[in-house]
Structure formats: structure tokens, C-alpha cells
Coordinates of C-alpha atoms in Angstrom, one line a residue:
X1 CA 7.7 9.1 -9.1
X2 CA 9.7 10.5 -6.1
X3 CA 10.0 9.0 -2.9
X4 CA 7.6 11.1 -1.0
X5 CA 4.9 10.0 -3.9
X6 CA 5.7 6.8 -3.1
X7 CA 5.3 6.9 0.5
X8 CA 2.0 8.4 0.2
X9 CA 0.4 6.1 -2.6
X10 CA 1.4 3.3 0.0
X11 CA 0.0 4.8 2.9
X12 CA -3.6 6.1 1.4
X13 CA -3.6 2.3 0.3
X14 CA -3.1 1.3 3.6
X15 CA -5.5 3.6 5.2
X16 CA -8.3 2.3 3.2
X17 CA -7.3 -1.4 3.7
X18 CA -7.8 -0.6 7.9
X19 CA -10.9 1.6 6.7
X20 CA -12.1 -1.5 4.4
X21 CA -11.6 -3.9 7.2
X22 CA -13.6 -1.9 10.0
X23 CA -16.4 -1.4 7.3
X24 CA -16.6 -5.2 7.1
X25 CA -15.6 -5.2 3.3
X26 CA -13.3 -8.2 3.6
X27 CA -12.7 -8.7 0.7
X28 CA -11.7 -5.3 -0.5
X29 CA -9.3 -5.0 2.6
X30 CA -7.3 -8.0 2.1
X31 CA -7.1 -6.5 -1.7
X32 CA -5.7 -3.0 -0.5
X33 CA -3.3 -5.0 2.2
X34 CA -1.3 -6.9 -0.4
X35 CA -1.7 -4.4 -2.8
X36 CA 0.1 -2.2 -0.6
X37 CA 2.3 -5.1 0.3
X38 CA 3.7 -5.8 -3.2
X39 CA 4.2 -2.3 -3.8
X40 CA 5.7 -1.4 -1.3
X41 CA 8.3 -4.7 -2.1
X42 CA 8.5 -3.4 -5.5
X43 CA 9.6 0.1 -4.6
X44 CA 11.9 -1.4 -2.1
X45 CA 13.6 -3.9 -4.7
X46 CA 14.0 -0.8 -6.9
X47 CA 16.2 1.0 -4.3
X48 CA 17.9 -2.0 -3.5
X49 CA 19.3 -2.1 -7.2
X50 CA 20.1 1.1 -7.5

């Protein structure tokens, strides 16, 4: 997956975590947050190694 893929998967997840949260869906928002959060750690460990 390219870099710009990337950038967008983590950003739509994001977007619906902030939509999530001002829905009042809790529960899914803290879900989408450290979803995007450990991607985004993953991707950034894989560049790191590279």
C-alpha cells in the first residue's frame, strides 16, 4: 500500500472517530481512535526500519 493510501485510511478512520464521538457513539469512537492510533504506529515503525 503506498503512502498516500496510508495517509487516507488513517484519516477517514479518524474522521469517523470525531463523527462517532459527536453522534454520542462512545464506544465506537474510542474504537476508531486507537484504531487509527496503532496503525498509524504501525505504519510509522515500518518506515522507521526501512
Amino acid at each position: 500500500m503506498s503512502d498516500f493510501n496510508k495517509d487516507i485510511v488513517i484519516g477517514l478512520l479518524f474522521i469517523m472517530g470525531v463523527w462517532s464521538f459527536i453522534s454520542g457513539q462512545f464506544i465506537v469512537s474510542t474504537v476508531l481512535f486507537a484504531s487509527a492510533a496503532i496503525y498509524s504506529n504501525i505504519v510509522m515503525r515500518a518506515k522507521l526500519q526501512n
